[in-house]
PDB file of C-alpha atoms in Angstrom:
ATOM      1  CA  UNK A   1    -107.183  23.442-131.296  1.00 44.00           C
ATOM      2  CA  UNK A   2    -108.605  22.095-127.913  1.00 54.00           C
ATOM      3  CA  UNK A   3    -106.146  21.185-125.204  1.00 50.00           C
ATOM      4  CA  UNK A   4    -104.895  17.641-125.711  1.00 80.00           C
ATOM      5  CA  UNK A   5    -103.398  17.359-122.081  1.00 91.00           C
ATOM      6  CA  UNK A   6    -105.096  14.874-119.296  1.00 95.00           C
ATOM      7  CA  UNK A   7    -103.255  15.344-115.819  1.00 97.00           C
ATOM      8  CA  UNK A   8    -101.782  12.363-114.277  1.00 97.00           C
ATOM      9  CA  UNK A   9    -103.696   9.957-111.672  1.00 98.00           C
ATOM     10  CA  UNK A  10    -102.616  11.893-108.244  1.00 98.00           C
ATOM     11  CA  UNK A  11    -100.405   9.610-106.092  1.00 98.00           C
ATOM     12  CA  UNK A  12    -101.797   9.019-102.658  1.00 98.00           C
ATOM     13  CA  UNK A  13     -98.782   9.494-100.291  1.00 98.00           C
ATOM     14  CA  UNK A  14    -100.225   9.445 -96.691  1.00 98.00           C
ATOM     15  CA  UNK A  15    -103.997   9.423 -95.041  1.00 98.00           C
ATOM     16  CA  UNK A  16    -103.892  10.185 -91.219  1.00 97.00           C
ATOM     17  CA  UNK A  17    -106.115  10.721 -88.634  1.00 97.00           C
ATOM     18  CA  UNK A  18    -107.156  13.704 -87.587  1.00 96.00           C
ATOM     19  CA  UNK A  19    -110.129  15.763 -85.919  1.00 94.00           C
ATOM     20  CA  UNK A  20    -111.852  19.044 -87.602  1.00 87.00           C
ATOM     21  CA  UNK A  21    -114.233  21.374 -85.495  1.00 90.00           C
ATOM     22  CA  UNK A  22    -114.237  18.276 -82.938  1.00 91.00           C
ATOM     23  CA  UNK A  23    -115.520  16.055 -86.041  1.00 94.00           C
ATOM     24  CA  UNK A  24    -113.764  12.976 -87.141  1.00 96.00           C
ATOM     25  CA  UNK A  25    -111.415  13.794 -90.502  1.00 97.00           C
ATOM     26  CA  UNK A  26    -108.350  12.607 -92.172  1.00 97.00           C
ATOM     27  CA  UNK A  27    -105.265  14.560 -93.729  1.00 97.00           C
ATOM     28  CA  UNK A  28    -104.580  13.348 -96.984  1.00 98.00           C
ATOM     29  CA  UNK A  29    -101.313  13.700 -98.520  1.00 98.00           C
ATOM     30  CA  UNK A  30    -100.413  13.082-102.167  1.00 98.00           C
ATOM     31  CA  UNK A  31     -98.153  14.251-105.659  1.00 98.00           C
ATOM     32  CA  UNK A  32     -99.152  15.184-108.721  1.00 98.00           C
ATOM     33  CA  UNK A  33     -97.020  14.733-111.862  1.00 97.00           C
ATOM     34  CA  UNK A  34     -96.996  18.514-113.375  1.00 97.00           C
ATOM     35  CA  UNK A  35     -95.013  17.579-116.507  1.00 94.00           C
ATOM     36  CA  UNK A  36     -96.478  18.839-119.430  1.00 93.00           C
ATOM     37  CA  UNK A  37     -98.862  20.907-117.936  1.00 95.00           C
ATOM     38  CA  UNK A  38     -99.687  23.876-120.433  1.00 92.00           C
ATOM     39  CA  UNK A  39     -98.269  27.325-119.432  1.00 91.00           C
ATOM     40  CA  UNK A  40    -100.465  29.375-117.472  1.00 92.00           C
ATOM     41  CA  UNK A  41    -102.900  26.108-116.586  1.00 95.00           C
ATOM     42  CA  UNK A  42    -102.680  24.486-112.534  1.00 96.00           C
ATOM     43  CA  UNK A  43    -104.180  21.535-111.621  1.00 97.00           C
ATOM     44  CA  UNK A  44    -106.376  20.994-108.417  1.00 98.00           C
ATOM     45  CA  UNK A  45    -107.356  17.755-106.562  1.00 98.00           C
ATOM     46  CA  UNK A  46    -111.220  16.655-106.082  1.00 98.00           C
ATOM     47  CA  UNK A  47    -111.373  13.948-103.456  1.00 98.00           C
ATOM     48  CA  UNK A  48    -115.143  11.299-103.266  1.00 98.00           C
ATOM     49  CA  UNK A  49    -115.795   9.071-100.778  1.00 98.00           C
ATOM     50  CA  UNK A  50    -117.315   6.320-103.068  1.00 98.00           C
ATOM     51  CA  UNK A  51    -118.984   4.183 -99.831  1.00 97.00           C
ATOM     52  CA  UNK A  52    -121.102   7.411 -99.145  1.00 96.00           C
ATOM     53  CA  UNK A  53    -121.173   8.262-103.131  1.00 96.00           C
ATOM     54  CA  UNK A  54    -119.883  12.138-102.263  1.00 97.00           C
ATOM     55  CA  UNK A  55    -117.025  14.520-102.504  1.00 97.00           C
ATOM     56  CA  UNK A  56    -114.938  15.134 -99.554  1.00 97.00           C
ATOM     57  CA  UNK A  57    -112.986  17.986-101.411  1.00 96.00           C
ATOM     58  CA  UNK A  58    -115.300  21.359-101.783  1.00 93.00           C
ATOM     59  CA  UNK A  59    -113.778  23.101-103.836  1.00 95.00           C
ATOM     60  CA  UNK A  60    -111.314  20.993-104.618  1.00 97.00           C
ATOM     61  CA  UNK A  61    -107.718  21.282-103.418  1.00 97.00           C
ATOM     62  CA  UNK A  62    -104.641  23.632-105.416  1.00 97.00           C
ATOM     63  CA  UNK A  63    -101.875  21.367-106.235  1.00 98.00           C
ATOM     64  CA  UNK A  64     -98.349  23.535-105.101  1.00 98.00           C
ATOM     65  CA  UNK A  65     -95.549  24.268-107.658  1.00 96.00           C
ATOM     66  CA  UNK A  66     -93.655  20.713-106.600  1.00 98.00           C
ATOM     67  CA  UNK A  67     -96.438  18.598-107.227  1.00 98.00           C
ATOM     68  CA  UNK A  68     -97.463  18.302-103.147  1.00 98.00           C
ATOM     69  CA  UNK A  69    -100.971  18.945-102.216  1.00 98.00           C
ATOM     70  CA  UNK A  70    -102.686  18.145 -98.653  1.00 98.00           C
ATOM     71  CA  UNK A  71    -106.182  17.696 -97.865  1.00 97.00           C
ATOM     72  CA  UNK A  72    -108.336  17.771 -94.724  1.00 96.00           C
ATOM     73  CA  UNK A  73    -111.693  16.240 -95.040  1.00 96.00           C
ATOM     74  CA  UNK A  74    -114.208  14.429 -93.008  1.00 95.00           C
ATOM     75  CA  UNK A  75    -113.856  11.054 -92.769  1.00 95.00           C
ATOM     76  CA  UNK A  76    -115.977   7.769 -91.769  1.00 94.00           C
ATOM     77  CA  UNK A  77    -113.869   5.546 -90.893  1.00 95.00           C
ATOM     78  CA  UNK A  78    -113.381   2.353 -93.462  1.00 97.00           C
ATOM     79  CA  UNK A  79    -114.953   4.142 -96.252  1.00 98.00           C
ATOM     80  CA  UNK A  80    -113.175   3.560 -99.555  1.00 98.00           C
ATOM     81  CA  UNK A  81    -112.424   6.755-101.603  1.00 98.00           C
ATOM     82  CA  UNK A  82    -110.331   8.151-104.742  1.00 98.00           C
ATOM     83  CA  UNK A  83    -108.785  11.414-105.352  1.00 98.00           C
ATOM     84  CA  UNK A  84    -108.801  12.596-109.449  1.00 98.00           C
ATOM     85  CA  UNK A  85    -106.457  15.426-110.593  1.00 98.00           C
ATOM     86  CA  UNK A  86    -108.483  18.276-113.164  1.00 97.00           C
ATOM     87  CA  UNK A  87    -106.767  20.162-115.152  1.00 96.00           C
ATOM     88  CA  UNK A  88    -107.868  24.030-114.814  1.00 95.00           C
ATOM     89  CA  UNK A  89    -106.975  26.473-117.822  1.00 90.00           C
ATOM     90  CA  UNK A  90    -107.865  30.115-117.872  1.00 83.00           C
ATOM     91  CA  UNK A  91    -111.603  29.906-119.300  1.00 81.00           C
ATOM     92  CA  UNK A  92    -112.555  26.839-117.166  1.00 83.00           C
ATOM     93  CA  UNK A  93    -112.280  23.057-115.883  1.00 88.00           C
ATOM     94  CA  UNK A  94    -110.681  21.115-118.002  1.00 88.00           C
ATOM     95  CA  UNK A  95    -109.965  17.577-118.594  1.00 93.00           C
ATOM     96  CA  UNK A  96    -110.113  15.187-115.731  1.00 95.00           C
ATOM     97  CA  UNK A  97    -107.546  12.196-115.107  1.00 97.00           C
ATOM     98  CA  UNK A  98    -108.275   8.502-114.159  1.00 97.00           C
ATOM     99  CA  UNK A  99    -108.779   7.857-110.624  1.00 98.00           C
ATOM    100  CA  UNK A 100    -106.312   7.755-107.942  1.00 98.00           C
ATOM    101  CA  UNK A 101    -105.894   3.909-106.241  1.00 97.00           C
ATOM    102  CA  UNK A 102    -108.789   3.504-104.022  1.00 98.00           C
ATOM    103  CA  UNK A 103    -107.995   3.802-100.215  1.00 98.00           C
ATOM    104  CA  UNK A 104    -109.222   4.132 -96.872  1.00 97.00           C
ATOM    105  CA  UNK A 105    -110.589   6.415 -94.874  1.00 97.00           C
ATOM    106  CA  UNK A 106    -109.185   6.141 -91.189  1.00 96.00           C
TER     107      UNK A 106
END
């Protein structure tokens, strides 16, 4: 029987400011529910930036045992993006939650 479990939307907890390689980026800070997440299966975090229709997140990020998971990606400031939480089990990807609330890029 296929996997029935969809991860959670990942909760956005914090977007700062930062710099990368003297480039203009943002730390993004967020939780994951992990209840219910099949034994042996983790979830990672894929972030898009939907003004500039791409992904920030390359691969995407591991979400750690508590549910925490931070990010550093470029960022244009003002540019609205999501995060989605995928569930990955030991053959591949698997299913993919709703999006995160949309916020912004500093």
């Amino acid at each position: 029987m296929a996997n029935q479990f969809i991860p959670q939307p990942p909760v956005i907890v914090s977007v700062k400011k930062t710099s990368f390689f003297g480039q203009p980026a943002a730390i993004i800070s967020g939780t994951e529910d992990l209840s219910g997440v099949p034994s042996g299966d983790s979830i990672v975090i894929k972030i898009e930036d939907l003004t500039a229709s791409s992904t920030l997140t390359n691969p995407p990020v591991a979400v750690n045992s508590d549910g925490t998971w931070n990010a550093v990606v470029p960022s244009t400031s003002g540019d609205s993006a999501i995060a989605f939480a995928i569930l990955i089990t030991s053959t591949s990807p698997g299913p993919t939650s709703d999006p995160s609330v949309t916020f912004v890029l500093p």
